[in-house]
């Protein structure tokens, strides 16, 4: 009898612990969603001021990441667990995802860009299925399809809207969709790295190589745009706001990827659309087309269907890899300092 009661208590505790963990993941996802909405507002605010410098926005973000997390890497004095060229590819994909999405604010509204940003879930499901071996249930596919259907209504809304919500809303929509593909490549790669390698190394190397790539591209394609900017307090505050929020975004997202995965991370960020609508109504004093509400309702419905369905089967890649990884000790470093400096 005692053995049966103990087994029942353990089972109840495990269920309770799982529920608390899921609640924490969902709330943590909403925190990132709120930060994402502020990032979108900052980019839209700069676009309204006539600033067309998306690469420069990313440059300051990567600079802050390289400065903070690069210093941690130098203090730890560890060799890289992942070859540097993988981080170069990751930085290239992340930079151009950010560039295309930020560029879209020049042509479309903050609400449109935020809502269409959720289409990345389709790319993520495809990429995780192919490269990470993740398998999803039929209901998860149906939920994602409903989300994508709701997002597709944005194209119809922009085509019908008189002012288009921007100078060229259809072009803006296409830029966002292309940007989400780059984002998906970066996010899926980050999921693999944080679950199998080292989180601090990922963020620091993303900052370093993102800084190098963005600096090269600024010199080629964005120099004239920077020279034409008439700097003011509002513009400086816009850059500062974007840099701070994007730094928090890049710091927190890897933790969410480690706790859940790229798909759930992307679905959680879909709720930033609600904040985008609030900003558009109260800050820009603009009316929102009824199709936006229908789009949001379909997106939420798809998210609920995806969440209540069974969890995806764990990736065989993750099962066979050591999540913490082993560092190589540099010359002059003993094993004791190695163990103390290792960070999971």
Coordinates of C-alpha atoms in Angstrom, one line a residue:
X1 CA 0.0 0.0 0.0
X2 CA 2.8 2.4 0.9
X3 CA 4.6 1.6 -2.3
X4 CA 1.4 2.3 -4.3
X5 CA 0.9 5.7 -2.5
X6 CA 4.5 6.7 -3.1
X7 CA 4.2 5.8 -6.8
X8 CA 1.0 7.9 -7.0
X9 CA 2.7 10.8 -5.3
X10 CA 5.7 10.7 -7.7
X11 CA 3.4 10.5 -10.7
X12 CA 1.4 13.5 -9.5
X13 CA 4.6 15.5 -8.8
X14 CA 5.9 14.8 -12.2
X15 CA 2.7 16.0 -13.8
X16 CA 2.8 19.1 -11.6
X17 CA 6.4 19.7 -12.4
X18 CA 5.7 19.3 -16.2
X19 CA 2.8 21.8 -15.9
X20 CA 4.9 24.4 -14.1
X21 CA 7.7 24.0 -16.7
X22 CA 5.3 24.4 -19.6
X23 CA 3.8 27.5 -17.9
X24 CA 7.3 28.9 -17.4
X25 CA 8.2 28.3 -21.1
X26 CA 4.9 30.0 -22.2
X27 CA 5.5 33.0 -20.0
X28 CA 9.1 33.2 -21.0
X29 CA 8.0 33.1 -24.7
X30 CA 5.6 36.0 -24.0
X31 CA 8.4 38.1 -22.5
X32 CA 10.4 37.5 -25.7
X33 CA 7.3 38.3 -27.7
X34 CA 6.9 41.7 -25.9
X35 CA 10.6 42.5 -26.6
X36 CA 10.1 41.6 -30.3
X37 CA 7.2 44.0 -30.5
X38 CA 9.3 46.8 -29.1
X39 CA 12.0 45.9 -31.6
X40 CA 9.4 46.2 -34.4
X41 CA 8.2 49.6 -33.0
X42 CA 11.8 50.9 -32.9
X43 CA 12.4 49.9 -36.6
X44 CA 9.1 51.4 -37.6
X45 CA 9.8 54.5 -35.7
X46 CA 13.2 55.0 -37.5
X47 CA 11.5 54.4 -40.8
X48 CA 8.9 57.1 -40.1
X49 CA 11.8 59.5 -39.4
X50 CA 13.2 58.7 -42.8
X51 CA 16.1 56.5 -41.7
X52 CA 16.8 53.7 -44.2
X53 CA 19.7 51.9 -42.5
X54 CA 18.7 48.4 -41.5
X55 CA 22.3 47.1 -41.7
X56 CA 23.5 49.8 -39.3
X57 CA 20.8 48.8 -36.9
X58 CA 22.1 45.2 -36.9
X59 CA 25.7 46.5 -36.7
X60 CA 25.1 48.1 -33.3
X61 CA 23.3 44.9 -32.1
X62 CA 26.2 42.6 -33.1
X63 CA 28.6 45.1 -31.6
X64 CA 26.9 44.9 -28.2
X65 CA 26.8 41.1 -28.3
X66 CA 30.5 40.8 -29.3
X67 CA 31.5 43.3 -26.6
X68 CA 29.7 41.5 -23.8
X69 CA 29.8 37.9 -24.7
X70 CA 33.1 38.1 -26.5
X71 CA 34.6 39.4 -23.2
X72 CA 33.2 36.3 -21.5
X73 CA 34.8 34.0 -24.1
X74 CA 38.2 35.8 -23.7
X75 CA 38.0 35.4 -19.9
X76 CA 37.2 31.6 -20.2
X77 CA 40.1 31.1 -22.7
X78 CA 38.5 28.1 -24.5
X79 CA 38.8 26.9 -28.0
X80 CA 35.7 26.9 -30.2
X81 CA 33.5 23.8 -30.1
X82 CA 32.2 24.6 -33.6
X83 CA 34.3 25.5 -36.6
X84 CA 34.3 29.3 -37.2
X85 CA 32.8 29.0 -40.7
X86 CA 29.6 27.6 -39.4
X87 CA 29.2 30.7 -37.3
X88 CA 29.9 32.8 -40.4
X89 CA 27.1 31.1 -42.2
X90 CA 24.8 31.6 -39.2
X91 CA 25.7 35.3 -38.9
X92 CA 25.1 35.7 -42.7
X93 CA 21.6 34.2 -42.5
X94 CA 20.7 36.1 -39.3
X95 CA 21.9 39.4 -40.7
X96 CA 20.0 39.1 -43.9
X97 CA 16.8 38.0 -42.1
X98 CA 17.1 41.1 -40.0
X99 CA 18.0 43.3 -43.0
X100 CA 15.0 42.2 -45.1
X101 CA 12.5 42.5 -42.2
X102 CA 13.8 45.9 -41.2
X103 CA 13.8 47.0 -44.8
X104 CA 10.2 46.1 -45.1
X105 CA 9.3 48.9 -42.7
X106 CA 10.2 51.3 -45.5
X107 CA 7.3 49.9 -47.5
X108 CA 4.7 48.5 -45.2
X109 CA 3.1 49.1 -41.7
X110 CA 4.4 47.8 -38.4
X111 CA 1.2 45.6 -38.1
X112 CA 1.7 44.0 -41.4
X113 CA 5.4 43.2 -40.9
X114 CA 4.8 41.8 -37.4
X115 CA 1.9 39.6 -38.6
X116 CA 3.7 38.3 -41.6
X117 CA 6.8 37.6 -39.5
X118 CA 4.9 34.6 -38.1
X119 CA 5.1 32.8 -41.4
X120 CA 8.5 31.7 -40.4
X121 CA 6.9 28.7 -38.6
X122 CA 6.3 27.1 -41.9
X123 CA 10.0 27.3 -42.8
X124 CA 11.0 26.1 -39.3
X125 CA 8.9 23.0 -39.5
X126 CA 10.3 22.1 -42.9
X127 CA 13.9 22.7 -41.8
X128 CA 13.7 20.9 -38.5
X129 CA 12.0 18.0 -40.3
X130 CA 14.8 17.7 -42.9
X131 CA 17.9 18.6 -40.9
X132 CA 17.1 17.8 -37.2
X133 CA 14.9 14.8 -37.8
X134 CA 12.0 16.3 -35.7
X135 CA 8.6 14.7 -36.4
X136 CA 5.3 16.5 -35.9
X137 CA 1.8 15.2 -35.5
X138 CA -1.0 15.7 -38.0
X139 CA -2.7 18.2 -35.7
X140 CA 0.5 20.2 -35.4
X141 CA 0.6 20.5 -39.2
X142 CA -3.0 21.5 -39.2
X143 CA -2.4 24.2 -36.6
X144 CA 0.6 25.6 -38.5
X145 CA -1.5 25.6 -41.7
X146 CA -4.2 27.6 -40.0
X147 CA -1.6 30.1 -38.8
X148 CA -0.3 30.4 -42.3
X149 CA -3.8 30.9 -43.7
X150 CA -4.5 33.7 -41.3
X151 CA -1.2 35.4 -42.3
X152 CA -2.1 35.0 -46.0
X153 CA -5.0 37.4 -45.4
X154 CA -2.5 40.2 -44.8
X155 CA -1.7 40.2 -48.5
X156 CA -5.4 40.6 -49.3
X157 CA -5.8 43.4 -46.7
X158 CA -2.8 45.3 -48.1
X159 CA -4.1 45.0 -51.6
X160 CA -7.5 46.4 -50.6
X161 CA -6.3 49.2 -48.3
X162 CA -6.3 52.6 -49.9
X163 CA -3.1 53.9 -48.4
X164 CA -1.6 50.4 -48.4
X165 CA -0.2 51.0 -44.9
X166 CA 3.0 52.1 -46.6
X167 CA 4.5 53.2 -49.9
X168 CA 4.6 49.7 -51.4
X169 CA 2.9 47.2 -49.1
X170 CA 3.1 44.2 -51.4
X171 CA 6.9 44.6 -51.8
X172 CA 7.1 45.0 -48.0
X173 CA 5.2 41.7 -47.6
X174 CA 7.5 39.9 -50.0
X175 CA 10.6 41.2 -48.1
X176 CA 9.2 39.9 -44.8
X177 CA 8.5 36.5 -46.2
X178 CA 12.0 36.3 -47.6
X179 CA 13.4 37.5 -44.3
X180 CA 11.6 34.8 -42.3
X181 CA 13.3 32.2 -44.5
X182 CA 16.7 33.5 -43.4
X183 CA 15.5 33.8 -39.8
X184 CA 14.3 30.1 -39.9
X185 CA 17.7 29.0 -41.1
X186 CA 19.4 30.9 -38.3
X187 CA 16.9 29.8 -35.6
X188 CA 17.1 26.1 -36.5
X189 CA 20.9 26.3 -36.5
X190 CA 20.8 28.1 -33.1
X191 CA 18.5 25.3 -31.7
X192 CA 21.1 22.7 -32.7
X193 CA 24.0 24.7 -31.2
X194 CA 22.4 25.5 -27.9
X195 CA 21.2 21.9 -27.3
X196 CA 24.4 20.2 -28.4
X197 CA 27.2 22.8 -27.9
X198 CA 27.7 26.0 -25.9
X199 CA 25.2 28.9 -25.4
X200 CA 27.7 31.6 -24.6
X201 CA 29.9 30.6 -27.5
X202 CA 26.9 30.8 -29.9
X203 CA 25.9 34.3 -28.8
X204 CA 29.5 35.7 -28.8
X205 CA 30.4 34.2 -32.2
X206 CA 27.1 35.4 -33.7
X207 CA 28.0 38.9 -32.5
X208 CA 31.6 38.8 -33.8
X209 CA 30.8 37.4 -37.3
X210 CA 27.6 39.4 -37.5
X211 CA 29.7 42.5 -36.8
X212 CA 32.2 41.7 -39.5
X213 CA 29.6 40.9 -42.2
X214 CA 27.4 43.9 -41.4
X215 CA 30.4 46.3 -41.5
X216 CA 31.5 45.0 -44.9
X217 CA 28.0 45.3 -46.3
X218 CA 27.4 48.8 -44.8
X219 CA 30.5 50.0 -46.6
X220 CA 29.2 48.7 -49.9
X221 CA 25.4 49.3 -49.9
X222 CA 24.5 51.6 -47.1
X223 CA 27.2 54.3 -46.9
X224 CA 25.1 56.9 -48.8
X225 CA 22.1 56.3 -46.7
X226 CA 24.1 57.0 -43.6
X227 CA 25.5 60.2 -45.1
X228 CA 22.0 61.4 -45.9
X229 CA 20.7 61.0 -42.3
X230 CA 20.1 64.3 -40.4
X231 CA 20.8 63.1 -36.9
X232 CA 18.5 64.2 -34.2
X233 CA 17.6 63.1 -30.6
X234 CA 14.7 61.1 -31.8
X235 CA 16.8 59.1 -34.3
X236 CA 19.5 58.4 -31.7
X237 CA 16.9 57.2 -29.2
X238 CA 15.4 55.0 -32.0
X239 CA 18.8 53.4 -32.5
X240 CA 19.4 53.0 -28.8
X241 CA 16.0 51.5 -28.2
X242 CA 16.5 49.0 -31.0
X243 CA 20.0 48.0 -29.9
X244 CA 18.9 47.4 -26.3
X245 CA 15.8 45.4 -27.1
X246 CA 17.6 43.3 -29.8
X247 CA 20.5 42.6 -27.3
X248 CA 17.9 41.2 -24.9
X249 CA 16.2 39.3 -27.7
X250 CA 19.5 37.6 -28.8
X251 CA 20.3 36.9 -25.2
X252 CA 17.0 35.3 -24.2
X253 CA 16.0 33.4 -27.4
X254 CA 18.8 30.7 -27.1
X255 CA 17.4 29.9 -23.6
X256 CA 13.9 29.4 -25.0
X257 CA 15.4 27.3 -27.8
X258 CA 17.1 25.1 -25.2
X259 CA 14.0 24.7 -23.1
X260 CA 11.6 24.0 -26.0
X261 CA 12.6 24.3 -29.7
X262 CA 12.5 26.5 -32.7
X263 CA 8.8 25.8 -33.6
X264 CA 7.4 26.6 -30.2
X265 CA 9.7 29.7 -30.0
X266 CA 8.4 31.0 -33.3
X267 CA 4.8 30.3 -32.3
X268 CA 5.2 32.1 -29.0
X269 CA 6.5 35.2 -30.8
X270 CA 3.4 35.3 -32.9
X271 CA 1.6 37.1 -30.1
X272 CA 3.8 40.2 -30.6
X273 CA 1.2 40.9 -33.3
X274 CA -1.2 41.9 -30.5
X275 CA 1.3 44.5 -29.3
X276 CA 1.9 45.7 -32.8
X277 CA -1.8 46.4 -33.2
X278 CA -1.9 48.2 -29.9
X279 CA 1.0 50.4 -31.0
X280 CA -0.6 51.2 -34.3
X281 CA -3.8 52.2 -32.7
X282 CA -2.5 54.3 -29.8
X283 CA 0.8 55.6 -31.1
X284 CA 0.2 56.2 -34.8
X285 CA -3.6 56.8 -34.3
X286 CA -4.5 54.7 -37.3
X287 CA -7.4 52.4 -37.8
X288 CA -6.9 48.7 -38.3
X289 CA -8.6 46.8 -41.1
X290 CA -11.1 44.1 -40.0
X291 CA -9.0 41.5 -41.8
X292 CA -6.2 42.1 -39.3
X293 CA -8.5 40.9 -36.5
X294 CA -9.6 37.9 -38.6
X295 CA -5.9 37.1 -39.3
X296 CA -5.1 37.3 -35.6
X297 CA -8.0 35.1 -34.6
X298 CA -6.9 32.4 -37.1
X299 CA -3.3 32.7 -35.9
X300 CA -4.4 32.2 -32.3
X301 CA -6.6 29.3 -33.2
X302 CA -3.7 27.6 -35.1
X303 CA -1.5 28.2 -32.1
X304 CA -4.0 26.6 -29.7
X305 CA -4.4 23.5 -32.0
X306 CA -0.6 23.2 -32.3
X307 CA -0.1 23.5 -28.5
X308 CA -2.7 21.0 -27.4
X309 CA -1.5 18.3 -29.8
X310 CA 1.2 15.8 -29.0
X311 CA 4.7 17.0 -28.7
X312 CA 7.2 16.3 -31.5
X313 CA 9.4 13.3 -31.3
X314 CA 12.9 14.3 -30.0
X315 CA 15.5 14.8 -32.6
X316 CA 17.8 11.8 -33.0
X317 CA 20.6 14.3 -33.4
X318 CA 20.0 15.6 -29.9
X319 CA 19.8 12.1 -28.4
X320 CA 23.2 11.1 -29.7
X321 CA 25.1 14.3 -28.9
X322 CA 26.6 15.4 -25.6
X323 CA 24.6 18.6 -24.7
X324 CA 27.4 20.2 -22.9
X325 CA 30.3 19.4 -25.1
X326 CA 34.0 19.2 -24.1
X327 CA 36.3 22.1 -24.3
X328 CA 39.9 21.8 -25.3
X329 CA 42.2 23.2 -22.7
X330 CA 44.6 25.9 -23.8
X331 CA 48.3 25.9 -23.0
X332 CA 49.0 26.8 -19.4
X333 CA 45.5 25.9 -18.2
X334 CA 45.0 23.1 -15.7
X335 CA 42.0 20.8 -15.6
X336 CA 40.7 22.3 -12.4
X337 CA 40.3 25.8 -13.9
X338 CA 38.7 24.1 -16.9
X339 CA 36.0 22.5 -14.8
X340 CA 35.3 25.7 -12.9
X341 CA 35.0 27.8 -16.1
X342 CA 32.8 25.4 -18.1
X343 CA 29.3 26.7 -18.5
X344 CA 26.5 24.4 -19.7

